[in-house]
């Protein structure tokens, strides 16, 4: 299975003939997460993802927002 992630131009994910466009990636948070995960090497712990997305200003709703995005 080949999975292509396009991060520039028309952002999206393509597998064979199927395409998931950027509009279905969970808004800005989902697109940012896709970029960061695409550039990582291997599994990324949840606390690292939270740090990527919010840094020092983690909102109370971070867990629910991350659950809804992933």
Coordinates of C-alpha atoms in Angstrom, one line a residue:
X1 CA 0.0 0.0 0.0
X2 CA 1.4 3.4 -1.0
X3 CA 0.2 6.4 0.9
X4 CA 1.0 9.9 -0.4
X5 CA 0.7 13.0 1.8
X6 CA 0.7 16.3 -0.1
X7 CA 1.7 19.1 2.2
X8 CA 2.0 21.9 -0.4
X9 CA -0.5 23.2 -2.9
X10 CA -3.6 21.2 -2.5
X11 CA -3.0 19.5 0.8
X12 CA -4.4 16.1 1.2
X13 CA -3.8 12.3 1.6
X14 CA -3.9 10.0 -1.4
X15 CA -4.0 6.2 -1.4
X16 CA -4.4 4.6 -4.8
X17 CA -7.5 6.3 -6.4
X18 CA -8.9 7.6 -3.1
X19 CA -8.2 11.1 -1.9
X20 CA -8.9 12.8 1.4
X21 CA -8.9 16.5 0.8
X22 CA -7.6 19.1 3.3
X23 CA -11.2 20.1 4.0
X24 CA -11.8 16.7 5.7
X25 CA -8.7 16.9 7.9
X26 CA -10.2 18.5 11.0
X27 CA -9.6 22.2 10.2
X28 CA -6.4 24.0 11.0
X29 CA -5.6 21.8 13.9
X30 CA -5.9 18.7 11.8
X31 CA -3.8 20.1 9.0
X32 CA -1.1 21.2 11.4
X33 CA -1.1 17.8 13.0
X34 CA -0.9 16.1 9.6
X35 CA 2.2 18.1 8.7
X36 CA 4.0 17.5 12.0
X37 CA 3.2 13.7 12.0
X38 CA 4.3 13.5 8.3
X39 CA 7.7 14.9 9.2
X40 CA 8.2 12.7 12.3
X41 CA 10.0 9.4 12.3
X42 CA 7.9 6.8 14.0
X43 CA 5.3 7.0 16.8
X44 CA 4.8 10.3 18.6
X45 CA 3.7 10.3 22.2
X46 CA 0.5 12.2 23.0
X47 CA 2.2 14.7 25.3
X48 CA 4.6 15.6 22.5
X49 CA 1.6 16.2 20.2
X50 CA 0.0 18.5 22.8
X51 CA 3.3 20.4 23.1
X52 CA 3.5 20.8 19.3
X53 CA 0.0 22.2 19.0
X54 CA -0.2 24.4 22.1
X55 CA 3.2 24.7 23.7
X56 CA 3.0 26.4 27.1
X57 CA -0.6 27.5 26.6
X58 CA -2.5 24.2 26.7
X59 CA -6.3 24.8 26.9
X60 CA -8.5 22.9 29.3
X61 CA -10.2 21.4 26.2
X62 CA -6.9 20.1 24.7
X63 CA -7.8 16.4 25.4
X64 CA -11.3 16.7 23.7
X65 CA -9.9 18.7 20.8
X66 CA -7.1 16.1 20.2
X67 CA -9.6 13.2 20.5
X68 CA -11.9 14.9 17.9
X69 CA -9.0 15.5 15.6
X70 CA -7.3 12.1 15.7

